[in-house]
XYZ file of C-alpha atoms in Angstrom:
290
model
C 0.000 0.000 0.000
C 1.344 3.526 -0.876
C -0.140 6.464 1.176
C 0.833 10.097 1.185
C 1.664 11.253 4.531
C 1.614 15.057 5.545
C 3.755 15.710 9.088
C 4.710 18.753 10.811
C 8.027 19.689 11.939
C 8.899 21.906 15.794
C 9.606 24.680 13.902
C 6.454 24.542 12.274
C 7.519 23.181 8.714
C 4.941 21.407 6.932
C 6.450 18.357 5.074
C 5.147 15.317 3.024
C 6.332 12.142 2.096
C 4.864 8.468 0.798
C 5.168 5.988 2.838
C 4.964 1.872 0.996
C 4.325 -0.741 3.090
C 3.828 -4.160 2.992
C 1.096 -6.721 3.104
C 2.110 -7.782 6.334
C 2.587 -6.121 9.023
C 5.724 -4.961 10.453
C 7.776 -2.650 12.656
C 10.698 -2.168 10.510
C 10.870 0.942 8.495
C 13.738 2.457 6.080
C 13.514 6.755 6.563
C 14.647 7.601 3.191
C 16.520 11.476 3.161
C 16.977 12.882 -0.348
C 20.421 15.044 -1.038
C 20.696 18.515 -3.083
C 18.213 19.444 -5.848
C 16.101 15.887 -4.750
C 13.126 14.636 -4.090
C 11.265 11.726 -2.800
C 9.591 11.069 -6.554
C 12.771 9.660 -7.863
C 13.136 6.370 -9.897
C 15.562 5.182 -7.602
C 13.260 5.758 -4.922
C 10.620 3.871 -6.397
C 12.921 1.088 -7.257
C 14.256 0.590 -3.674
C 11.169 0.974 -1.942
C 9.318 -1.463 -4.164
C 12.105 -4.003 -3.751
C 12.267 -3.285 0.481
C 8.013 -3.475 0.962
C 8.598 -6.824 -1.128
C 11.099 -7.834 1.776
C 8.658 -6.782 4.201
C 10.029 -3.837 5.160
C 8.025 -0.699 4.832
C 10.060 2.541 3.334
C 8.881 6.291 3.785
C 10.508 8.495 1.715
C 9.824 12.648 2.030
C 10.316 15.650 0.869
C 13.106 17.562 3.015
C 13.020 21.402 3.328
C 16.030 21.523 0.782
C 13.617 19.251 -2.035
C 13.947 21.045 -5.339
C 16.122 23.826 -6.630
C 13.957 26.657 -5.777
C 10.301 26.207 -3.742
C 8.380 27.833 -1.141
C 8.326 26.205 2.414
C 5.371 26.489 4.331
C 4.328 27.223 7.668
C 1.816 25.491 9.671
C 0.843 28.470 10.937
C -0.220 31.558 9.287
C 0.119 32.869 5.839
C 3.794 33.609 5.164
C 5.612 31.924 2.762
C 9.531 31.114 2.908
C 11.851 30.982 0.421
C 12.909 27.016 0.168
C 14.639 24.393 -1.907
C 18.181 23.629 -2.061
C 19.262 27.358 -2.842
C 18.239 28.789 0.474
C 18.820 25.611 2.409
C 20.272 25.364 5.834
C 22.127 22.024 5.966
C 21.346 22.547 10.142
C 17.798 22.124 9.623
C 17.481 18.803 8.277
C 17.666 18.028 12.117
C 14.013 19.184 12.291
C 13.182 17.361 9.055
C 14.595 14.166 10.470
C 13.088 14.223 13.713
C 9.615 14.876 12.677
C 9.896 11.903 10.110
C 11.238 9.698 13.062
C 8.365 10.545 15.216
C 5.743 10.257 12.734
C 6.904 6.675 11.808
C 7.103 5.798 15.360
C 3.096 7.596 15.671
C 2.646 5.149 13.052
C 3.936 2.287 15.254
C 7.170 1.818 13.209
C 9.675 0.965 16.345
C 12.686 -0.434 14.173
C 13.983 2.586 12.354
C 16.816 3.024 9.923
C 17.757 6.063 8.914
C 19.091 5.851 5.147
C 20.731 9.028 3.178
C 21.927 10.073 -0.138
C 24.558 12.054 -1.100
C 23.463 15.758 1.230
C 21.130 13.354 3.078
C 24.319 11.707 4.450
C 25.562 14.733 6.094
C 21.908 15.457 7.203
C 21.970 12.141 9.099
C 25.221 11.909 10.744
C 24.329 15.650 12.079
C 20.922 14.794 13.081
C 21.651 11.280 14.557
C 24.987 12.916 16.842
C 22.244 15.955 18.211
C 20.023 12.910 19.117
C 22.550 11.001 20.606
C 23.180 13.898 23.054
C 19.329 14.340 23.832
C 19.035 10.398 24.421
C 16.948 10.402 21.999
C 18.246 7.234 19.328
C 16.574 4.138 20.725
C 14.338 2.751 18.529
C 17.338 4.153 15.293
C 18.303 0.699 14.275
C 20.748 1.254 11.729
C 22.432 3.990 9.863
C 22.431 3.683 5.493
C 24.986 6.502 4.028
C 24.553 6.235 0.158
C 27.546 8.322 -1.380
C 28.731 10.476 1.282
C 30.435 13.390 0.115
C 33.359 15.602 1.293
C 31.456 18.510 -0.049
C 34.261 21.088 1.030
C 37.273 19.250 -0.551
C 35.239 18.524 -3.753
C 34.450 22.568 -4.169
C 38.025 23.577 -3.898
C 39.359 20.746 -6.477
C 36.438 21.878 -8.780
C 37.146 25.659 -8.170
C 41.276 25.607 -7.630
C 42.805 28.506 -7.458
C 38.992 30.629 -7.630
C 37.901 28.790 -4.182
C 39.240 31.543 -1.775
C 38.231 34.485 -4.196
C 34.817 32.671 -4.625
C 34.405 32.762 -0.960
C 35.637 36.296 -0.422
C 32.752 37.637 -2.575
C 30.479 35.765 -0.483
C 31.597 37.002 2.872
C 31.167 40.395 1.308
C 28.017 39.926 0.614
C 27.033 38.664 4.218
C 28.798 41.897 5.435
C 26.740 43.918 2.851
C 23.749 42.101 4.730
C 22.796 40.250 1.076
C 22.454 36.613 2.477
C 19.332 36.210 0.301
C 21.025 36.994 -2.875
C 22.042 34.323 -5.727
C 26.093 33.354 -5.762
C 27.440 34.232 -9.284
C 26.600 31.295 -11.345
C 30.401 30.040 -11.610
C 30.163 29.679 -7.695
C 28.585 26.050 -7.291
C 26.791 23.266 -9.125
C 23.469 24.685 -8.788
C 22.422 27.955 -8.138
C 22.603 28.764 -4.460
C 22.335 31.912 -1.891
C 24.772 33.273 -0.100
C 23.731 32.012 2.672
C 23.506 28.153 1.978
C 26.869 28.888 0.570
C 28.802 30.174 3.607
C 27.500 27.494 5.540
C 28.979 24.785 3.364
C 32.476 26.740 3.407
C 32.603 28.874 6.105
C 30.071 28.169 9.080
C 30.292 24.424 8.925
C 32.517 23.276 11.798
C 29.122 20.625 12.450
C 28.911 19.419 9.113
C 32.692 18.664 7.692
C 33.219 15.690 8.880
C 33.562 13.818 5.983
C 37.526 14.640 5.870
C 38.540 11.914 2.941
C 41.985 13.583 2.643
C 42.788 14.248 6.699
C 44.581 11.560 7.745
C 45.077 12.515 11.491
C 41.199 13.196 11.714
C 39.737 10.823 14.252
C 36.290 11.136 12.756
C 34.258 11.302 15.730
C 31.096 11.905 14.408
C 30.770 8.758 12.525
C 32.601 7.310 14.920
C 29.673 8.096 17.646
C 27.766 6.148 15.440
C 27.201 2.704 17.816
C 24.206 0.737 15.550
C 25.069 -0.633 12.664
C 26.641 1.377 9.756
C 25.942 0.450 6.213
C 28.185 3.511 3.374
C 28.332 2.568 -0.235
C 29.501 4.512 -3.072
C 29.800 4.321 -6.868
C 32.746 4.260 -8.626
C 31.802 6.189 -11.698
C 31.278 9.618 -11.974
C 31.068 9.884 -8.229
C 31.376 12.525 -6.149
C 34.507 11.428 -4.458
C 38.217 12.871 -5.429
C 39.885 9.384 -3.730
C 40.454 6.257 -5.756
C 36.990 3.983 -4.254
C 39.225 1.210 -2.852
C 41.757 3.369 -1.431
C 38.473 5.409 0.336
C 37.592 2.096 1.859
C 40.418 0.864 3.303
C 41.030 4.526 4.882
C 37.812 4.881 6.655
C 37.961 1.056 7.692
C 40.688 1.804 10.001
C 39.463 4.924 10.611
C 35.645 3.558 11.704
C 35.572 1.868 14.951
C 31.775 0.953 14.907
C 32.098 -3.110 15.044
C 29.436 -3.480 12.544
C 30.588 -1.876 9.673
C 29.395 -2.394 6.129
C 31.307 -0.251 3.816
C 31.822 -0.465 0.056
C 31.262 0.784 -3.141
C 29.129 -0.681 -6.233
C 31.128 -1.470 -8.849
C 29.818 0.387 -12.052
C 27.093 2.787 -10.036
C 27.353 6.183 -10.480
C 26.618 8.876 -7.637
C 22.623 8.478 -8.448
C 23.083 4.567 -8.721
C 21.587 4.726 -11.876
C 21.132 1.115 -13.153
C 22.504 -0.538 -10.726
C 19.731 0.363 -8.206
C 18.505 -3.797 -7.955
C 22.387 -4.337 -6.798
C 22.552 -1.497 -4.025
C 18.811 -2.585 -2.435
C 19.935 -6.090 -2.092
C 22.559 -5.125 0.008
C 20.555 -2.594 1.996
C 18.007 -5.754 2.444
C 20.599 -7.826 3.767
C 22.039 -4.966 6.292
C 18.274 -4.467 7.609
C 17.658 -7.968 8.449
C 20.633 -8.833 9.522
């Protein structure tokens, strides 16, 4: 059965999301959190959740506050309109996001949750699930899936080079000019983004860069607070990932202390999955009943 599910988050975010589930009951559910310019409408959404409901295992996949490039965000309450979508996205938020979905499933009756990423997602969890930690507030959080992490400052200063400090320059002089609503010059990112989703990626984001690929003497804590089970795959074309896959790997493995540790890439994916979607839910299947 597929039903649409509207839920509200504390600070009064309306959010909606479609949740599959099986024929038979259960109490296992996969949270599925969409990265940049994403939604919860995408073919590899369908195909996983399809495949996991067949497992019996239901899968609820929503719409974030950053879904789209540029949308409105509502308010439960009164009128107003906010600007939304990835371009005036803060990455902090998705704490919200992921705690009303966690609640709702568990309203629901879902007890056994996994919490499962992609790409900005990823970030979005391990931030979310470390605030939670400190409110004693992970219990019934099963299992963590990270689908392509991504080092998101390393990969903008390979792509930029020699423009990354000048890029971010003009955007701290914008933020003194008070213009954090304004667009970045198109040259600036992948997408177009404000100024100020853009200093928090590069400048304010001491709680979000801890994907360090290239810092060797980084104990990586955050992931490292991460107790449950921890499933991270990646592609190993056209990913976003500046490390040879297998050299990636064996870094975090000694870097990872969590005991139950699934961590690979699929050979062939890309950083979508595309076509190889069948491969990477098998595995997720596997990880959730294990």
């Amino acid at each position: 059965m597929l039903e649409r599910i509207y839920f509200n988050t504390e600070d009064q975010i309306e959010l909606v999301g479609l949740l599959e589930t099986p024929d038979k009951p259960t109490n296992k559910v996969i949270i599925s959190i969409h990265g940049m310019q994403s939604n919860c409408l995408k073919q590899r959404e369908t195909i996983l959740s399809n495949t996991v409901v067949n497992a019996g295992i239901a899968y609820f996949a929503f719409n974030n506050r950053g879904a789209e490039v540029m949308t409105y965000t509502k308010k439960v309450t009164g009128d107003k309109q906010l600007n939304g979508g990835v371009v005036y996205e803060d990455v902090l938020d998705g704490y919200y996001d992921i705690k009303a979905a966690i609640n709702k499933m568990l309203e629901l009756g879902y007890t056994q949750i996994y919490l499962q990423g992609h790409s900005l997602g990823c970030t979005k969890i391990v931030y979310t699930y470390n605030k939670l930690k400190n409110e004693n507030n992970v219990a019934n959080i099963k299992g963590i899936i990270l689908l392509s992490l991504v080092d998101i400052p390393d990969c903008q200063k390979y792509d930029l080079g020699s423009k990354y400090e000048q890029i971010l320059q003009y955007a701290e002089e914008k933020e003194r000019q008070g213009k954090l609503e304004e667009l970045m010059p198109a040259e600036s990112f992948d997408h177009p983004i404000s100024v100020k989703s853009y200093l928090r990626y590069f400048k304010y984001n001491k709680d979000i860069d801890f994907a360090k690929f290239n810092c060797m003497d980084y104990d990586f804590k955050e992931l490292n607070n991460i107790e449950i089970p921890l499933f991270m795959r990646w592609g190993n074309v056209h990913e976003l990932v500046i490390q040879n896959l297998d050299d990636l790997v064996k870094f975090l493995k000694s870097k990872i202390k969590n005991n139950k540790l699934d961590i690979g890439y699929i050979d062939g994916a890309d950083h979508g999955y595309t076509g190889k979607e069948k491969e990477l839910v098998k595995e997720i299947i596997n990880f959730v009943k294990q």
